[in-house]
Amino acid sequence: ALKTPPVDANVLLETMRHLARLGLTSLGGIVNVSGGVWTQGNELEMLTDIAADLPLRVRALVIAPTPHDLETAAHRIDKTSSLLRFGGAKEFADGSLGGHTAALQAPYADHPELVGTLLLDHSETLPRVRTALALDGSAAIHAIGDRAASHVLDLFESLIAQGADPSRLRMEHASMLHENDLRRMADMGIGACIQPAFVPSDGPWLEERLGARRAASTYRFATMARNGISLAGGSDAPVESPDPFAGMAAARDRAGFWPEESLTANEAFALFTDDAARLLDEPEPLAPGSPADFVVVDRDPLTTSPAQLREASVLSTWVGGRKV
């Protein structure tokens, strides 16, 4: 069985300080109030306990069993500190490619008896999402497989038809998109939080898992951007490193895997700055009137090669004009 070290408020606070040292001024993180095997103690209590000492801004995405639990958590989060804010509801449509649980339209190439697991139940998910939107939050739904992505877009389509703001709806990962769904996502104005670090990690085994054609159609960052899908960068830490500069580098060189889907230096930089701020509903970075949130780094992310960018050192991190 997987064993993880115990987490308490002190460990959580030191983790936040470590993330600030990596150059994060804001993050979107998950708070699970549903319990279960992946819950690290009372996550909500630990987070609110350290709210006054946070070194960076945290937008909490809540996993909750009911709309009432979601609303209770949101109100508690928003009463703590200006650095901690309710971000919305976190939902799951499927699992992972590594575990053969991402929901696919066609069977896995290396396990043709499997098509993954679809977790999305519209009757349960919609009330929680509507509650999150009513609380001025967002809906972030995890979808890796193409079948899961299609179901998420169906759910978002019904919400938009009822008046939901598309900018408050996003797909987490969007790793595999059928061509029709890629266009549908763009037309609907649905954004995606992508994890460029998945490409170097999954690249060595992805073709065996999916077959050559589908592997080449996975993590299509450049295609998504060209089609007008709003992208923002994430890490999925602790699955991958939370280092934003490693994420920028992976978006640019993809460790050599399907380089035609690489982003430019400017696009990769924007993923983790302007685009991420927009996704988190924060002011435009370093614009007049915006908080003085910035980092000082030892090299220029726009001109440094991806290999050198992975070695970048953050010299200082500033949040609200204060060095942290």
CSV table of C-alpha atoms in Angstrom, one decimal:
chain,number,residue,atom,x,y,z
A,1,ALA,CA,0.0,0.0,0.0
A,2,LEU,CA,1.1,3.5,-0.7
A,3,LYS,CA,2.3,5.3,2.4
A,4,THR,CA,2.7,9.0,2.7
A,5,PRO,CA,4.2,10.9,5.6
A,6,PRO,CA,1.8,12.5,8.1
A,7,VAL,CA,0.7,16.1,7.2
A,8,ASP,CA,-0.1,18.7,9.8
A,9,ALA,CA,-0.4,22.5,9.7
A,10,ASN,CA,3.3,23.0,10.2
A,11,VAL,CA,4.2,20.7,7.3
A,12,LEU,CA,1.6,22.4,5.1
A,13,LEU,CA,3.0,25.9,5.9
A,14,GLU,CA,6.6,24.8,5.2
A,15,THR,CA,5.3,23.4,1.9
A,16,MET,CA,3.8,26.7,1.0
A,17,ARG,CA,7.1,28.4,1.9
A,18,HIS,CA,9.0,25.9,-0.4
A,19,LEU,CA,6.6,26.8,-3.2
A,20,ALA,CA,7.2,30.5,-2.7
A,21,ARG,CA,10.9,29.8,-2.9
A,22,LEU,CA,10.3,28.1,-6.3
A,23,GLY,CA,8.8,31.3,-7.6
A,24,LEU,CA,5.1,30.8,-7.0
A,25,THR,CA,3.1,33.9,-5.9
A,26,SER,CA,-0.3,32.2,-6.4
A,27,LEU,CA,-1.5,28.7,-6.7
A,28,GLY,CA,-4.7,26.8,-7.2
A,29,GLY,CA,-4.8,23.8,-4.8
A,30,ILE,CA,-7.3,21.1,-3.9
A,31,VAL,CA,-9.0,20.9,-0.5
A,32,ASN,CA,-10.8,17.6,0.1
A,33,VAL,CA,-13.7,17.7,2.6
A,34,SER,CA,-15.1,14.4,1.4
A,35,GLY,CA,-12.8,12.2,3.3
A,36,GLY,CA,-11.5,9.0,1.8
A,37,VAL,CA,-8.1,7.3,1.3
A,38,TRP,CA,-6.4,10.3,-0.3
A,39,THR,CA,-7.4,12.8,2.4
A,40,GLN,CA,-4.5,14.1,4.5
A,41,GLY,CA,-6.2,14.7,7.8
A,42,ASN,CA,-8.6,17.6,8.1
A,43,GLU,CA,-7.4,19.6,5.1
A,44,LEU,CA,-9.8,22.5,5.5
A,45,GLU,CA,-8.9,23.0,9.1
A,46,MET,CA,-5.1,22.8,8.4
A,47,LEU,CA,-5.4,25.3,5.6
A,48,THR,CA,-7.5,27.8,7.5
A,49,ASP,CA,-5.2,27.4,10.5
A,50,ILE,CA,-2.2,28.7,8.5
A,51,ALA,CA,-4.1,31.3,6.5
A,52,ALA,CA,-2.7,34.3,8.3
A,53,ASP,CA,0.9,33.1,7.7
A,54,LEU,CA,0.6,32.1,4.1
A,55,PRO,CA,3.5,33.4,2.0
A,56,LEU,CA,1.6,33.3,-1.2
A,57,ARG,CA,-2.0,33.5,-2.6
A,58,VAL,CA,-4.0,30.3,-2.5
A,59,ARG,CA,-7.2,29.7,-4.5
A,60,ALA,CA,-8.8,26.6,-2.9
A,61,LEU,CA,-10.7,24.2,-5.2
A,62,VAL,CA,-13.0,22.1,-3.0
A,63,ILE,CA,-13.9,18.4,-3.4
A,64,ALA,CA,-17.1,18.1,-1.5
A,65,PRO,CA,-19.8,15.4,-1.3
A,66,THR,CA,-22.8,17.7,-1.4
A,67,PRO,CA,-23.6,21.3,-2.4
A,68,HIS,CA,-24.1,22.2,1.3
A,69,ASP,CA,-20.6,20.9,2.2
A,70,LEU,CA,-19.2,22.9,-0.6
A,71,GLU,CA,-20.9,26.1,0.5
A,72,THR,CA,-19.9,25.6,4.1
A,73,ALA,CA,-16.2,25.1,3.1
A,74,ALA,CA,-16.4,28.1,0.8
A,75,HIS,CA,-17.7,30.4,3.5
A,76,ARG,CA,-15.0,29.2,6.0
A,77,ILE,CA,-12.2,29.7,3.5
A,78,ASP,CA,-13.3,33.2,2.6
A,79,LYS,CA,-13.4,34.3,6.2
A,80,THR,CA,-9.8,33.7,7.0
A,81,SER,CA,-7.2,35.8,5.1
A,82,SER,CA,-7.0,38.0,2.0
A,83,LEU,CA,-4.4,35.5,0.7
A,84,LEU,CA,-6.8,32.6,0.9
A,85,ARG,CA,-9.9,32.5,-1.3
A,86,PHE,CA,-12.5,30.0,-2.4
A,87,GLY,CA,-11.7,29.0,-6.0
A,88,GLY,CA,-14.5,26.7,-6.9
A,89,ALA,CA,-15.5,23.1,-7.1
A,90,LYS,CA,-13.1,20.3,-8.2
A,91,GLU,CA,-14.7,17.4,-9.9
A,92,PHE,CA,-13.4,14.2,-11.6
A,93,ALA,CA,-14.6,12.7,-14.9
A,94,ASP,CA,-12.0,9.8,-15.1
A,95,GLY,CA,-8.6,8.6,-13.8
A,96,SER,CA,-5.2,8.4,-15.4
A,97,LEU,CA,-3.5,7.0,-18.5
A,98,GLY,CA,-0.8,5.5,-16.3
A,99,GLY,CA,-3.4,3.5,-14.4
A,100,HIS,CA,-5.5,2.6,-17.5
A,101,THR,CA,-8.4,4.5,-15.8
A,102,ALA,CA,-8.6,7.5,-18.1
A,103,ALA,CA,-11.9,7.0,-20.0
A,104,LEU,CA,-11.2,6.4,-23.7
A,105,GLN,CA,-13.5,6.2,-26.7
A,106,ALA,CA,-11.6,3.1,-27.9
A,107,PRO,CA,-9.7,0.4,-25.9
A,108,TYR,CA,-6.2,0.8,-24.7
A,109,ALA,CA,-3.6,-0.6,-27.1
A,110,ASP,CA,-1.7,-2.6,-24.5
A,111,HIS,CA,-4.9,-3.8,-22.7
A,112,PRO,CA,-7.7,-4.1,-25.3
A,113,GLU,CA,-10.1,-5.3,-22.7
A,114,LEU,CA,-10.0,-1.9,-21.0
A,115,VAL,CA,-11.5,1.5,-21.9
A,116,GLY,CA,-11.0,3.2,-18.6
A,117,THR,CA,-13.5,4.4,-16.0
A,118,LEU,CA,-16.0,7.3,-16.5
A,119,LEU,CA,-16.6,8.9,-13.1
A,120,LEU,CA,-18.8,11.8,-14.1
A,121,ASP,CA,-22.4,11.6,-12.9
A,122,HIS,CA,-24.3,14.6,-14.2
A,123,SER,CA,-27.1,14.3,-11.6
A,124,GLU,CA,-24.5,14.6,-8.7
A,125,THR,CA,-22.0,16.9,-10.4
A,126,LEU,CA,-24.4,19.6,-11.6
A,127,PRO,CA,-25.8,20.7,-8.2
A,128,ARG,CA,-22.2,21.1,-6.8
A,129,VAL,CA,-21.1,23.0,-9.9
A,130,ARG,CA,-24.1,25.3,-9.8
A,131,THR,CA,-23.4,26.0,-6.1
A,132,ALA,CA,-19.8,26.9,-6.9
A,133,LEU,CA,-20.8,29.3,-9.6
A,134,ALA,CA,-23.4,30.9,-7.3
A,135,LEU,CA,-20.6,31.4,-4.8
A,136,ASP,CA,-18.6,33.3,-7.5
A,137,GLY,CA,-16.3,30.3,-7.9
A,138,SER,CA,-15.4,28.2,-10.9
A,139,ALA,CA,-15.8,24.5,-11.9
A,140,ALA,CA,-12.6,22.6,-12.6
A,141,ILE,CA,-13.3,19.1,-13.9
A,142,HIS,CA,-10.5,16.6,-14.4
A,143,ALA,CA,-10.7,14.9,-17.8
A,144,ILE,CA,-7.7,13.0,-19.3
A,145,GLY,CA,-9.3,10.5,-21.8
A,146,ASP,CA,-11.2,11.6,-24.9
A,147,ARG,CA,-14.5,10.0,-23.7
A,148,ALA,CA,-14.3,11.8,-20.4
A,149,ALA,CA,-13.5,15.1,-22.1
A,150,SER,CA,-16.6,14.7,-24.3
A,151,HIS,CA,-18.8,14.1,-21.3
A,152,VAL,CA,-17.4,17.2,-19.6
A,153,LEU,CA,-18.2,19.3,-22.6
A,154,ASP,CA,-21.7,18.0,-22.6
A,155,LEU,CA,-22.1,19.0,-19.0
A,156,PHE,CA,-20.6,22.5,-19.7
A,157,GLU,CA,-22.9,22.9,-22.7
A,158,SER,CA,-25.9,22.4,-20.5
A,159,LEU,CA,-24.7,24.9,-18.0
A,160,ILE,CA,-24.0,27.5,-20.6
A,161,ALA,CA,-27.5,27.0,-22.0
A,162,GLN,CA,-28.7,27.9,-18.6
A,163,GLY,CA,-26.7,31.1,-18.5
A,164,ALA,CA,-23.4,30.0,-17.0
A,165,ASP,CA,-20.3,32.1,-17.8
A,166,PRO,CA,-17.9,29.9,-19.9
A,167,SER,CA,-14.9,31.7,-18.4
A,168,ARG,CA,-15.9,30.1,-15.0
A,169,LEU,CA,-15.8,26.6,-16.5
A,170,ARG,CA,-12.6,24.8,-17.3
A,171,MET,CA,-11.2,21.3,-18.0
A,172,GLU,CA,-8.3,20.1,-16.0
A,173,HIS,CA,-5.7,18.3,-18.2
A,174,ALA,CA,-7.7,18.0,-21.4
A,175,SER,CA,-5.0,15.5,-22.4
A,176,MET,CA,-6.9,13.8,-25.2
A,177,LEU,CA,-9.5,15.6,-27.3
A,178,HIS,CA,-11.4,14.2,-30.2
A,179,GLU,CA,-11.2,16.6,-33.2
A,180,ASN,CA,-14.9,17.5,-33.0
A,181,ASP,CA,-14.6,18.1,-29.2
A,182,LEU,CA,-11.5,20.3,-29.8
A,183,ARG,CA,-13.5,22.6,-32.0
A,184,ARG,CA,-16.5,22.4,-29.7
A,185,MET,CA,-14.4,23.4,-26.7
A,186,ALA,CA,-13.0,26.4,-28.6
A,187,ASP,CA,-16.5,27.4,-29.8
A,188,MET,CA,-17.9,27.2,-26.3
A,189,GLY,CA,-15.1,29.3,-24.8
A,190,ILE,CA,-14.0,26.6,-22.4
A,191,GLY,CA,-10.5,26.9,-21.1
A,192,ALA,CA,-8.0,24.2,-20.0
A,193,CYS,CA,-5.4,24.0,-17.3
A,194,ILE,CA,-2.7,21.9,-18.9
A,195,GLN,CA,0.4,20.2,-17.4
A,196,PRO,CA,3.4,20.4,-19.8
A,197,ALA,CA,5.5,18.2,-17.4
A,198,PHE,CA,3.2,15.3,-18.3
A,199,VAL,CA,4.8,15.0,-21.7
A,200,PRO,CA,8.3,14.1,-20.6
A,201,SER,CA,6.9,11.8,-18.0
A,202,ASP,CA,4.4,10.0,-20.2
A,203,GLY,CA,6.3,10.2,-23.5
A,204,PRO,CA,8.4,7.1,-23.1
A,205,TRP,CA,5.4,4.7,-22.7
A,206,LEU,CA,2.5,6.6,-24.3
A,207,GLU,CA,2.8,5.0,-27.7
A,208,GLU,CA,2.7,1.5,-26.2
A,209,ARG,CA,-0.3,2.5,-24.1
A,210,LEU,CA,-2.4,4.2,-26.8
A,211,GLY,CA,-0.9,3.3,-30.2
A,212,ALA,CA,1.1,5.6,-32.4
A,213,ARG,CA,-1.9,7.6,-33.8
A,214,ARG,CA,-3.5,8.4,-30.5
A,215,ALA,CA,-0.2,9.0,-28.8
A,216,ALA,CA,0.6,11.7,-31.4
A,217,SER,CA,-2.8,13.3,-30.7
A,218,THR,CA,-2.3,13.6,-27.0
A,219,TYR,CA,-1.2,16.8,-25.2
A,220,ARG,CA,-1.9,18.9,-28.3
A,221,PHE,CA,-0.9,22.2,-26.8
A,222,ALA,CA,0.0,24.1,-30.0
A,223,THR,CA,-3.1,22.8,-31.8
A,224,MET,CA,-5.3,23.9,-28.9
A,225,ALA,CA,-3.8,27.3,-28.8
A,226,ARG,CA,-4.1,27.7,-32.6
A,227,ASN,CA,-7.8,26.8,-32.3
A,228,GLY,CA,-8.4,29.6,-29.8
A,229,ILE,CA,-8.7,27.5,-26.6
A,230,SER,CA,-7.5,29.5,-23.6
A,231,LEU,CA,-4.7,27.6,-21.9
A,232,ALA,CA,-3.1,28.0,-18.5
A,233,GLY,CA,-0.2,26.0,-17.0
A,234,GLY,CA,-0.2,23.8,-13.9
A,235,SER,CA,2.0,21.1,-12.4
A,236,ASP,CA,-0.4,18.5,-10.9
A,237,ALA,CA,2.1,18.5,-8.0
A,238,PRO,CA,3.0,16.2,-6.2
A,239,VAL,CA,2.6,14.0,-9.3
A,240,GLU,CA,5.0,16.3,-11.1
A,241,SER,CA,7.4,19.0,-9.9
A,242,PRO,CA,5.8,22.3,-8.9
A,243,ASP,CA,8.7,24.2,-10.4
A,244,PRO,CA,7.1,26.6,-12.9
A,245,PHE,CA,10.3,27.0,-14.9
A,246,ALA,CA,10.4,23.3,-15.5
A,247,GLY,CA,6.9,23.5,-16.7
A,248,MET,CA,7.8,26.3,-19.1
A,249,ALA,CA,10.7,24.3,-20.4
A,250,ALA,CA,8.5,21.2,-21.0
A,251,ALA,CA,6.0,23.2,-22.9
A,252,ARG,CA,8.7,24.4,-25.2
A,253,ASP,CA,10.8,21.3,-25.9
A,254,ARG,CA,8.5,18.4,-24.8
A,255,ALA,CA,11.7,16.4,-24.1
A,256,GLY,CA,11.6,15.7,-27.8
A,257,PHE,CA,8.2,14.0,-27.8
A,258,TRP,CA,5.9,15.2,-30.7
A,259,PRO,CA,7.7,18.5,-31.0
A,260,GLU,CA,5.2,19.8,-33.5
A,261,GLU,CA,3.0,20.5,-30.5
A,262,SER,CA,5.6,22.7,-28.8
A,263,LEU,CA,4.8,26.2,-27.6
A,264,THR,CA,6.9,29.3,-28.2
A,265,ALA,CA,8.9,30.8,-25.4
A,266,ASN,CA,6.4,33.6,-25.1
A,267,GLU,CA,3.4,31.2,-25.0
A,268,ALA,CA,5.1,29.0,-22.4
A,269,PHE,CA,5.9,32.0,-20.2
A,270,ALA,CA,2.3,33.2,-20.5
A,271,LEU,CA,1.0,29.8,-19.4
A,272,PHE,CA,2.4,30.3,-15.9
A,273,THR,CA,1.9,34.1,-15.6
A,274,ASP,CA,-0.8,36.1,-17.4
A,275,ASP,CA,-2.8,33.0,-18.5
A,276,ALA,CA,-2.6,31.4,-15.0
A,277,ALA,CA,-3.7,34.7,-13.4
A,278,ARG,CA,-6.7,34.8,-15.7
A,279,LEU,CA,-7.6,31.2,-14.8
A,280,LEU,CA,-7.4,32.0,-11.1
A,281,ASP,CA,-9.5,35.1,-11.6
A,282,GLU,CA,-6.7,37.4,-10.4
A,283,PRO,CA,-5.6,40.8,-11.7
A,284,GLU,CA,-3.3,41.0,-14.7
A,285,PRO,CA,0.2,40.6,-13.3
A,286,LEU,CA,2.2,43.8,-12.9
A,287,ALA,CA,-0.5,45.9,-14.4
A,288,PRO,CA,-1.3,49.4,-12.9
A,289,GLY,CA,-3.3,48.8,-9.8
A,290,SER,CA,-2.5,45.1,-9.5
A,291,PRO,CA,-0.8,43.7,-6.4
A,292,ALA,CA,3.0,43.8,-6.6
A,293,ASP,CA,3.4,40.0,-7.0
A,294,PHE,CA,6.6,39.1,-8.8
A,295,VAL,CA,9.8,37.1,-8.7
A,296,VAL,CA,13.5,37.8,-9.4
A,297,VAL,CA,15.2,35.0,-11.3
A,298,ASP,CA,18.8,34.6,-12.4
A,299,ARG,CA,18.0,34.3,-16.2
A,300,ASP,CA,15.5,35.5,-18.8
A,301,PRO,CA,12.8,32.9,-19.3
A,302,LEU,CA,12.1,34.3,-22.8
A,303,THR,CA,15.6,33.9,-24.2
A,304,THR,CA,17.1,31.1,-22.2
A,305,SER,CA,17.1,27.6,-23.8
A,306,PRO,CA,14.7,25.0,-22.3
A,307,ALA,CA,17.6,23.0,-20.9
A,308,GLN,CA,19.0,26.1,-19.1
A,309,LEU,CA,15.6,27.2,-18.0
A,310,ARG,CA,15.3,23.9,-16.0
A,311,GLU,CA,18.3,25.1,-14.0
A,312,ALA,CA,16.8,28.5,-13.2
A,313,SER,CA,17.2,29.8,-9.7
A,314,VAL,CA,14.7,32.2,-8.0
A,315,LEU,CA,16.6,34.9,-6.2
A,316,SER,CA,13.5,36.4,-4.4
A,317,THR,CA,9.7,36.2,-4.4
A,318,TRP,CA,7.5,39.1,-3.6
A,319,VAL,CA,3.8,39.0,-2.8
A,320,GLY,CA,1.8,42.2,-2.3
A,321,GLY,CA,5.0,44.2,-2.4
A,322,ARG,CA,6.5,42.1,0.5
A,323,LYS,CA,9.5,39.8,0.1
A,324,VAL,CA,8.5,36.3,1.3
